[in-house]
Coordinates of C-alpha atoms (C1' of nucleotides) in Angstrom, one line a residue:
Chain A
M18 CA -137.8 33.3 16.0
A19 CA -141.2 31.0 16.5
P20 CA -141.0 29.8 20.5
R21 CA -142.3 26.4 20.6
P22 CA -145.3 25.9 17.7
D23 CA -147.1 23.2 20.5
S24 CA -148.4 23.8 23.7
S25 CA -148.2 23.0 27.5
G26 CA -145.5 25.6 29.4
P27 CA -144.7 28.0 31.8
A28 CA -145.5 30.6 28.9
E29 CA -148.5 29.5 28.1
T30 CA -149.5 31.7 30.6
T31 CA -147.9 34.6 29.5
R32 CA -150.1 33.8 25.6
S33 CA -152.9 33.3 26.9
N34 CA -152.7 36.8 28.9
L35 CA -151.8 38.6 25.6
I36 CA -154.8 37.3 23.6
A37 CA -156.9 38.7 26.3
A38 CA -155.4 42.1 26.6
G39 CA -155.5 42.0 22.6
F40 CA -159.0 41.5 23.2
E41 CA -160.2 43.8 25.2
L42 CA -158.4 46.7 23.9
F43 CA -158.0 45.9 19.9
G44 CA -161.7 45.3 20.2
T45 CA -162.3 48.7 22.2
A46 CA -159.8 50.9 20.6
G47 CA -158.4 49.1 17.2
Y48 CA -155.8 48.0 16.3
A49 CA -153.7 51.3 15.8
A50 CA -154.6 52.8 18.6
T51 CA -153.5 50.0 20.5
S52 CA -149.6 50.1 22.1
T53 CA -147.4 47.0 22.4
R54 CA -146.2 48.8 26.0
R55 CA -150.2 48.7 26.9
L56 CA -150.7 44.8 25.7
A57 CA -148.1 43.7 27.5
E58 CA -148.8 45.8 31.3
R59 CA -152.7 45.2 30.8
A60 CA -151.2 40.9 30.3
G61 CA -148.3 41.5 33.6
T62 CA -145.5 40.9 31.3
N63 CA -142.8 42.4 28.9
V64 CA -143.2 44.7 26.3
A65 CA -140.8 41.8 24.7
S66 CA -143.2 39.2 25.0
I67 CA -144.8 40.0 22.1
A68 CA -142.5 39.4 19.6
Y69 CA -140.7 36.6 21.3
H70 CA -144.3 34.7 21.7
F71 CA -146.0 35.7 18.2
G72 CA -143.4 37.2 16.0
G73 CA -145.0 40.9 16.8
K74 CA -148.2 43.2 17.1
A75 CA -149.6 41.6 13.9
G76 CA -148.7 38.3 15.2
L77 CA -150.2 38.4 18.0
H78 CA -153.2 40.1 16.7
A79 CA -153.5 36.9 14.5
A80 CA -154.0 34.8 17.4
C81 CA -156.8 37.1 18.8
A82 CA -159.1 36.7 15.9
Q83 CA -157.7 32.6 15.2
A84 CA -159.0 32.9 19.1
A85 CA -161.7 34.7 19.3
A86 CA -163.1 32.6 15.6
E87 CA -162.6 29.8 18.0
R88 CA -165.0 30.5 21.2
I89 CA -167.9 31.7 19.3
A90 CA -167.5 28.8 17.4
D91 CA -167.9 27.2 20.3
A92 CA -169.9 29.1 22.4
V93 CA -172.8 29.0 18.5
G94 CA -172.2 25.4 18.4
A95 CA -170.7 22.7 15.4
P96 CA -173.6 23.9 12.8
R97 CA -175.1 19.6 12.2
D98 CA -177.4 18.4 8.7
P99 CA -180.1 18.7 9.9
G100 CA -181.2 16.1 8.0
A101 CA -184.7 15.3 7.0
I102 CA -186.9 17.7 9.7
G103 CA -190.5 18.2 10.1
A104 CA -191.2 22.1 9.4
D105 CA -192.5 22.8 13.4
A106 CA -189.2 20.7 14.6
A107 CA -187.1 23.4 11.7
V108 CA -189.1 26.4 13.7
A109 CA -187.8 24.9 17.0
A110 CA -185.1 24.5 16.0
L111 CA -184.5 28.0 14.7
E112 CA -186.6 29.4 17.5
K113 CA -183.6 28.2 19.7
A114 CA -180.8 29.3 17.4
L115 CA -181.8 32.7 17.4
R116 CA -182.2 32.8 21.6
G117 CA -178.8 31.6 21.8
L118 CA -176.9 34.2 18.9
A119 CA -178.3 36.7 21.2
A120 CA -177.9 35.4 24.6
L121 CA -173.8 34.9 23.5
L122 CA -174.2 38.3 21.1
L123 CA -176.0 40.6 24.5
N124 CA -175.0 38.7 27.4
G125 CA -171.2 38.8 28.7
E126 CA -168.8 42.0 28.7
Q127 CA -166.5 39.4 26.6
A128 CA -168.6 38.8 23.8
A129 CA -168.8 42.1 23.6
S130 CA -165.4 42.4 23.0
M131 CA -165.2 40.0 21.3
V132 CA -168.0 40.9 18.8
G133 CA -166.2 44.0 18.3
F134 CA -163.1 43.2 17.6
L135 CA -164.6 41.4 14.5
V136 CA -166.7 43.6 14.0
R137 CA -163.9 46.6 13.7
E138 CA -160.8 43.9 11.7
M139 CA -164.2 42.9 9.4
N140 CA -163.2 45.7 7.0
A141 CA -159.5 46.3 7.7
S142 CA -158.9 43.1 7.2
E143 CA -159.6 40.2 4.3
E144 CA -158.2 37.2 6.4
I145 CA -160.1 37.6 9.2
V146 CA -163.4 38.0 7.0
Q147 CA -161.9 34.5 6.0
I148 CA -161.6 33.0 9.1
L149 CA -165.1 34.0 9.8
F150 CA -166.1 32.6 6.7
D151 CA -164.3 29.1 6.6
R152 CA -164.1 29.5 11.1
F153 CA -168.5 29.1 11.4
V154 CA -169.8 32.3 9.4
G155 CA -170.6 29.9 6.0
P156 CA -171.3 26.1 8.1
K157 CA -173.8 27.8 10.1
H158 CA -175.4 30.7 7.4
R159 CA -176.0 25.6 5.8
E160 CA -177.3 24.7 8.6
L161 CA -179.8 27.9 9.1
C162 CA -180.7 27.8 5.6
A163 CA -181.4 24.4 6.5
L164 CA -183.7 24.6 8.3
W165 CA -185.4 27.7 7.1
A166 CA -185.6 25.4 4.2
A167 CA -187.6 23.0 6.0
A168 CA -189.3 25.1 7.3
T169 CA -191.6 27.3 4.8
G170 CA -191.1 24.8 1.9
R171 CA -188.9 26.7 0.0
P172 CA -185.2 25.2 -2.3
A173 CA -182.4 25.5 0.7
E174 CA -179.8 27.4 -1.9
S175 CA -182.1 30.0 -3.0
E176 CA -181.4 33.8 -3.4
E177 CA -184.5 34.5 -0.3
V178 CA -184.0 31.9 2.3
R179 CA -180.1 33.3 1.7
L180 CA -182.0 36.4 2.6
S181 CA -183.9 35.8 5.6
V182 CA -180.9 34.1 7.0
F183 CA -178.8 37.2 6.6
S184 CA -180.7 39.9 8.4
M185 CA -182.0 37.2 10.6
I186 CA -179.1 37.1 12.2
G187 CA -178.4 41.2 10.9
Q188 CA -181.5 41.6 13.1
V189 CA -179.5 39.6 16.3
L190 CA -176.1 42.1 15.8
Y191 CA -177.5 45.6 15.5
F192 CA -178.6 44.9 18.9
R193 CA -174.9 44.6 19.6
L194 CA -173.0 47.0 17.2
G195 CA -176.1 50.1 17.6
Q196 CA -176.5 49.1 21.1
P197 CA -175.0 52.9 22.7
V198 CA -178.0 54.3 20.3
V199 CA -180.5 51.2 20.5
L200 CA -180.0 52.4 24.4
R201 CA -180.4 56.1 23.7
G202 CA -183.3 54.8 21.7
M203 CA -185.4 52.4 24.0
G204 CA -184.7 54.6 27.4
W205 CA -182.6 51.8 29.0
D206 CA -179.7 52.3 31.3
A207 CA -177.4 49.3 29.4
V208 CA -178.4 45.7 28.4
G209 CA -179.6 43.7 30.8
P210 CA -180.3 39.6 30.6
D211 CA -184.4 41.6 31.1
E212 CA -183.4 43.8 27.5
A213 CA -182.1 41.1 26.3
G214 CA -185.1 38.9 27.1
R215 CA -187.5 41.4 25.8
I216 CA -184.7 41.7 22.5
A217 CA -184.4 38.2 22.0
E218 CA -188.1 37.2 22.6
H219 CA -189.3 40.7 20.5
L220 CA -186.4 38.6 17.0
V221 CA -188.3 35.7 17.7
A222 CA -191.6 36.7 16.9
Q223 CA -190.8 38.3 14.4
L224 CA -188.9 34.9 13.0
R225 CA -192.3 33.8 13.8
A226 CA -193.7 36.2 11.0
S227 CA -191.4 35.6 8.4
I228 CA -191.3 31.9 7.8
D229 CA -195.8 32.1 8.2
R230 CA -195.0 34.8 5.4
S231 CA -192.4 33.1 3.2
R232 CA -194.3 29.3 4.1
I233 CA -196.0 27.5 1.0
Chain B
M17 CA -157.3 79.4 16.7
A18 CA -160.0 79.1 15.6
P19 CA -159.3 80.9 12.3
R20 CA -162.2 82.2 11.1
P21 CA -165.9 80.6 11.5
D22 CA -167.3 81.8 8.6
S23 CA -167.2 80.5 5.1
S24 CA -166.9 81.5 2.0
G25 CA -162.9 82.2 1.7
P26 CA -160.6 81.0 -0.2
A27 CA -159.4 78.5 2.0
E28 CA -162.9 76.8 2.6
T29 CA -161.1 74.0 -0.3
T30 CA -158.7 73.6 1.5
R31 CA -161.3 72.8 5.2
S32 CA -163.4 70.6 2.3
N33 CA -160.2 68.8 0.8
L34 CA -159.5 68.4 4.4
I35 CA -163.0 67.0 5.7
A36 CA -163.2 64.8 2.6
A37 CA -160.0 63.9 3.1
G38 CA -160.9 62.7 7.2
F39 CA -163.7 60.6 5.4
E40 CA -161.9 58.7 3.4
L41 CA -159.0 57.5 5.6
F42 CA -160.8 58.0 8.4
G43 CA -163.6 56.0 7.5
T44 CA -161.4 52.8 6.1
A45 CA -158.6 52.9 8.7
G46 CA -159.8 54.7 12.0
Y47 CA -158.6 57.3 14.2
A48 CA -155.5 56.2 15.0
A49 CA -154.7 54.8 12.4
T50 CA -154.7 57.5 9.9
S51 CA -151.6 60.5 10.3
T52 CA -151.8 64.2 10.0
R53 CA -149.5 63.5 7.0
R54 CA -151.3 61.3 5.1
L55 CA -154.5 63.2 5.5
A56 CA -152.5 66.6 4.3
E57 CA -151.3 64.9 1.5
R58 CA -155.1 62.9 0.8
A59 CA -156.6 67.3 0.8
G60 CA -153.1 68.4 -1.6
T61 CA -152.1 70.6 1.2
N62 CA -150.0 70.7 4.3
V63 CA -149.7 68.7 7.8
A64 CA -149.7 72.2 9.5
S65 CA -153.7 73.2 7.9
I66 CA -155.2 71.0 10.3
A67 CA -153.9 72.6 13.1
Y68 CA -154.1 76.1 11.5
H69 CA -158.5 75.5 10.2
F70 CA -159.1 72.8 12.5
G71 CA -156.8 73.1 16.0
G72 CA -155.8 69.8 15.3
K73 CA -156.4 66.2 14.7
A74 CA -158.7 65.7 16.8
G75 CA -161.0 69.9 16.0
L76 CA -161.0 67.6 12.0
H77 CA -162.5 64.1 13.2
A78 CA -165.2 66.5 15.0
A79 CA -166.0 67.8 11.6
C80 CA -166.5 65.5 9.5
A81 CA -168.3 63.9 12.2
Q82 CA -170.9 66.8 12.1
A83 CA -170.7 66.9 8.5
A84 CA -171.4 62.7 7.8
A85 CA -174.6 63.2 9.7
E86 CA -174.9 66.8 8.1
R87 CA -174.7 65.0 4.5
I88 CA -176.8 61.5 5.8
A89 CA -179.5 63.7 7.3
D90 CA -180.5 65.0 4.2
A91 CA -180.2 62.4 3.2
V92 CA -182.8 60.1 5.2
G93 CA -185.4 63.8 4.7
A94 CA -186.2 65.3 7.6
P95 CA -188.4 63.5 9.4
R96 CA -191.9 65.0 9.9
D97 CA -194.9 64.6 11.9
P98 CA -196.8 61.8 10.2
G99 CA -200.0 63.6 11.7
A100 CA -203.5 61.3 11.3
I101 CA -202.7 58.6 9.0
G102 CA -204.7 55.7 6.9
A103 CA -203.0 52.0 7.6
D104 CA -202.3 51.6 4.3
A105 CA -200.8 54.8 3.6
A106 CA -198.5 54.5 6.9
V107 CA -197.7 50.7 5.0
A108 CA -196.6 52.9 2.0
A109 CA -194.9 55.7 3.8
L110 CA -192.8 53.2 5.6
E111 CA -191.8 50.9 3.0
K112 CA -190.5 53.9 0.9
A113 CA -188.7 55.3 3.9
L114 CA -187.2 51.4 3.9
R115 CA -186.4 51.2 0.0
G116 CA -184.5 55.4 0.6
L117 CA -182.1 53.4 3.6
A118 CA -181.3 50.5 1.4
A119 CA -180.4 53.1 -1.4
L120 CA -178.5 55.4 0.2
L121 CA -176.1 52.8 2.5
L122 CA -176.0 50.2 -0.4
N123 CA -175.7 51.9 -3.3
G124 CA -172.6 54.7 -3.7
E125 CA -168.8 54.5 -2.9
Q126 CA -169.3 57.4 -0.5
A127 CA -171.7 56.6 1.7
A128 CA -169.5 53.1 2.6
S129 CA -167.1 54.9 3.9
M130 CA -169.7 57.7 5.4
V131 CA -170.9 54.9 7.2
G132 CA -168.4 53.0 8.1
F133 CA -166.8 55.8 9.8
L134 CA -169.9 56.7 11.6
V135 CA -170.2 53.4 13.2
R136 CA -166.9 53.0 13.7
E137 CA -166.6 55.9 16.0
M138 CA -169.9 54.7 17.9
N139 CA -168.4 52.9 20.1
A140 CA -165.4 54.5 20.7
S141 CA -167.1 58.2 21.8
E142 CA -169.6 59.2 23.2
E143 CA -169.6 62.9 21.9
I144 CA -170.6 60.8 18.4
V145 CA -173.5 59.3 19.8
Q146 CA -174.7 62.7 20.7
I147 CA -174.7 64.2 17.4
L148 CA -175.8 61.4 15.6
F149 CA -178.7 60.7 17.8
D150 CA -179.6 64.3 18.4
R151 CA -178.9 65.7 15.1
F152 CA -181.7 62.6 12.9
V153 CA -181.8 59.0 14.4
G154 CA -183.9 59.5 16.5
P155 CA -186.3 62.5 15.5
K156 CA -186.4 59.6 12.6
H157 CA -187.2 56.8 15.0
R158 CA -190.2 58.6 16.6
E159 CA -191.1 59.5 12.8
L160 CA -191.0 56.1 11.7
C161 CA -192.7 54.7 15.3
A162 CA -195.8 57.0 14.4
L163 CA -195.7 55.2 11.0
W164 CA -195.5 52.3 12.2
A165 CA -198.4 52.3 15.3
A166 CA -201.2 54.1 12.9
A167 CA -200.1 51.0 10.3
T168 CA -200.4 48.4 13.2
G169 CA -202.5 50.5 15.3
R170 CA -200.8 49.6 18.5
P171 CA -199.4 53.1 20.7
A172 CA -195.9 54.3 19.3
E173 CA -194.5 54.5 22.5
S174 CA -194.6 51.0 23.0
E175 CA -191.6 48.8 23.9
E176 CA -192.7 46.7 20.6
V177 CA -193.2 49.5 18.2
R178 CA -190.0 50.8 19.3
L179 CA -188.1 47.4 18.6
S180 CA -189.6 46.5 15.6
V181 CA -188.1 49.7 14.3
F182 CA -185.1 48.8 15.0
S183 CA -185.0 45.9 13.4
M184 CA -186.5 46.5 10.8
I185 CA -182.6 49.2 10.3
G186 CA -181.0 46.6 11.6
Q187 CA -181.2 44.8 9.1
V188 CA -180.7 47.2 5.9
L189 CA -177.2 48.3 7.8
Y190 CA -176.3 45.0 8.7
F191 CA -176.3 44.4 4.6
R192 CA -173.9 47.3 5.2
L193 CA -172.0 46.4 7.8
G194 CA -171.4 42.8 7.5
Q195 CA -171.1 43.5 3.4
P196 CA -167.7 41.0 4.0
V197 CA -169.4 38.2 4.8
V198 CA -172.8 38.6 2.7
L199 CA -170.8 38.1 -0.5
R200 CA -169.6 35.7 0.6
G201 CA -172.8 34.0 1.5
M202 CA -174.5 35.0 -1.3
G203 CA -171.3 34.1 -3.7
W204 CA -171.6 37.9 -4.9
D205 CA -169.4 39.5 -6.2
A206 CA -170.3 43.2 -4.7
V207 CA -173.7 44.7 -4.6
G208 CA -174.1 46.9 -7.0
P209 CA -178.2 48.1 -7.9
D210 CA -178.7 45.0 -9.0
E211 CA -178.0 43.4 -5.5
A212 CA -179.7 46.3 -3.7
G213 CA -182.3 46.6 -5.6
R214 CA -183.5 42.9 -4.3
I215 CA -181.8 42.9 -0.7
A216 CA -184.5 46.1 -0.8
E217 CA -187.4 44.2 -1.9
H218 CA -186.4 41.3 0.5
L219 CA -186.5 44.1 3.4
V220 CA -189.3 45.5 2.3
A221 CA -191.4 41.6 2.6
Q222 CA -189.8 41.3 5.9
L223 CA -191.7 44.7 6.4
R224 CA -194.8 43.6 5.2
A225 CA -195.5 40.1 7.5
S226 CA -194.2 42.2 11.1
I227 CA -196.9 44.6 10.5
D228 CA -199.4 42.3 8.4
R229 CA -198.5 40.0 12.4
S230 CA -198.6 42.9 15.1
R231 CA -201.1 44.2 13.2
I232 CA -204.6 44.6 15.4
Chain C
dT19 C1' -132.3 11.5 44.9
dG20 C1' -129.1 15.9 43.8
dC21 C1' -126.5 18.3 40.8
dC22 C1' -125.2 20.9 36.7
dA23 C1' -125.8 21.7 31.7
dT24 C1' -128.8 23.4 28.5
dA25 C1' -132.9 25.8 26.7
dA26 C1' -136.5 28.4 27.1
dA27 C1' -138.6 32.6 28.8
dT28 C1' -138.0 38.0 31.1
dC29 C1' -136.7 41.1 31.4
dA30 C1' -134.8 46.7 31.4
dA31 C1' -132.8 49.8 28.3
dA32 C1' -132.3 51.4 24.6
dC33 C1' -133.2 51.0 18.5
dG34 C1' -134.7 53.9 14.5
dA35 C1' -138.7 55.8 12.7
dT36 C1' -143.0 58.1 13.1
dT37 C1' -146.6 60.6 15.8
dG38 C1' -148.6 65.7 16.7
dA39 C1' -147.7 69.9 16.5
dT40 C1' -145.5 74.0 17.1
dT41 C1' -142.3 77.8 14.3
dA42 C1' -140.6 81.3 11.9
dA43 C1' -141.0 82.2 7.2
dT44 C1' -143.3 83.1 2.9
dT45 C1' -146.3 83.6 -0.5
dC46 C1' -151.1 84.9 -2.3
dC47 C1' -154.9 88.0 -2.5
dT48 C1' -157.0 92.6 -1.6
Chain D
dA19 C1' -148.7 97.6 2.7
dG20 C1' -150.8 93.6 5.1
dG21 C1' -153.6 90.0 7.4
dA22 C1' -154.5 85.3 5.3
dA23 C1' -153.0 81.5 3.9
dT24 C1' -149.4 78.0 3.2
dT25 C1' -145.0 76.0 3.3
dA26 C1' -140.5 73.8 4.9
dA27 C1' -138.3 72.4 9.1
dT28 C1' -138.1 70.9 13.6
dC29 C1' -140.2 70.2 18.5
dA30 C1' -140.5 66.6 21.5
dA31 C1' -142.9 62.2 22.9
dT32 C1' -144.4 57.9 21.8
dC33 C1' -144.3 53.6 18.9
dG34 C1' -142.7 48.4 17.5
dT35 C1' -138.7 46.2 17.6
dT36 C1' -134.2 44.4 19.0
dT37 C1' -130.3 43.8 22.1
dG38 C1' -127.9 41.3 25.6
dA39 C1' -128.5 40.2 30.0
dT40 C1' -131.0 37.8 33.8
dT41 C1' -133.6 34.3 35.9
dT42 C1' -136.3 30.1 35.1
dA43 C1' -137.3 25.9 33.4
dT44 C1' -136.5 21.1 31.9
dG45 C1' -133.0 17.4 31.1
dG46 C1' -129.3 14.1 31.3
dC47 C1' -126.1 11.8 34.3
dA48 C1' -124.6 10.0 38.5

DNA sequence: TGCCATAAATCAAACGATTGATTAATTCCT
DNA sequence: AGGAATTAATCAATCGTTTGATTTATGGCA
């Protein structure tokens, strides 16, 4: 059934084309609304290739989830133990991470379809949540909690710190997910680099306020 | 095509049953993944009733969007012009609105499917965004901006104030949308009234910090 | 290298199943 | 009786998948 588990073949382009098509179509229209024929058409190949390379539509979907998690994990960067770090340096590191996340989510059309893909399936598939969490959400969250702890002096495992990190992420994620509503509310036509930068600066200011408040 | 535009008939129960089924199935599985036969089965009626009462599957979907917007608008409460209000009273009003939003979104299983329904279609249908925004997001956002302006002394139309209100809403919305991930990160089994309360208290603290910071 | 046998990959075509919609007949209620 | 409402049955269209044949790439032998 499965073709060849390893890589490096002329069929690799077909596989990556199908995954790219999966990002776009699954991410924008959803799993059920995306037909295998449109996937194949978008990928410039035949319908049977989906079953041949991925075992079926579900297999392609799972491969898309893996690939999306991989790319975002790359963009977010490997979580590293901050170790002993000064409060000011921790704040700077948090600001840098926040700016990076905002740039990743708000700029770039490709990120939009990937994020849409992940969030759309997050509430539908427990497996996707597992992949997401194990791959980068969990480790990155722990790293940010350690930074937050170093910045405020509170224990990294405390509920307060973990909630603070989640709501920091939630803010920037909302500007991606709720973008259609945000555009109307702000009177913007689109979120370009300009608007993304202003959002990022605002979120950084919020971050500073939150840290100052919980500092001990 | 349309049966009777008005209400109050023996068929009204069929209509409301179909809309309730639409909330659950559209909200959890999405539009395309929900078949008319399952909708009818869940509603305890025949497939042809969908076409008879709503003109078709798309009509039922639109009716669900209208009903969802209506119920959430009721729960959020009619936006009222705060008028001349003291800073402290404005802060209190903001806190109350935030607590109400958190309770609405985080408690209750019914709210989950409605919010899921709305967010799912937000990026797919411009019409849904229009309904959402006109019905309560827009007016409520303006009201919250007025409160924020009264609390901080900044102009209500400024970009800073509008962004602040959006990120306040984004925080609480993320705890609903990203709930599967949040549960793992917090080590919780579910978001019950207890957890919802602790999230709300945290968000209120964040709100106070944000207001204190931008106060002039 | 040159040739062929084998495997890998792609293709058009068709399968059964399910989709949303429609029809005609039936039941319900006033 | 008579319109409103519901039902079972059926429609064409599309779904994901499979099939067998064909094309393309790979590896061994001279």
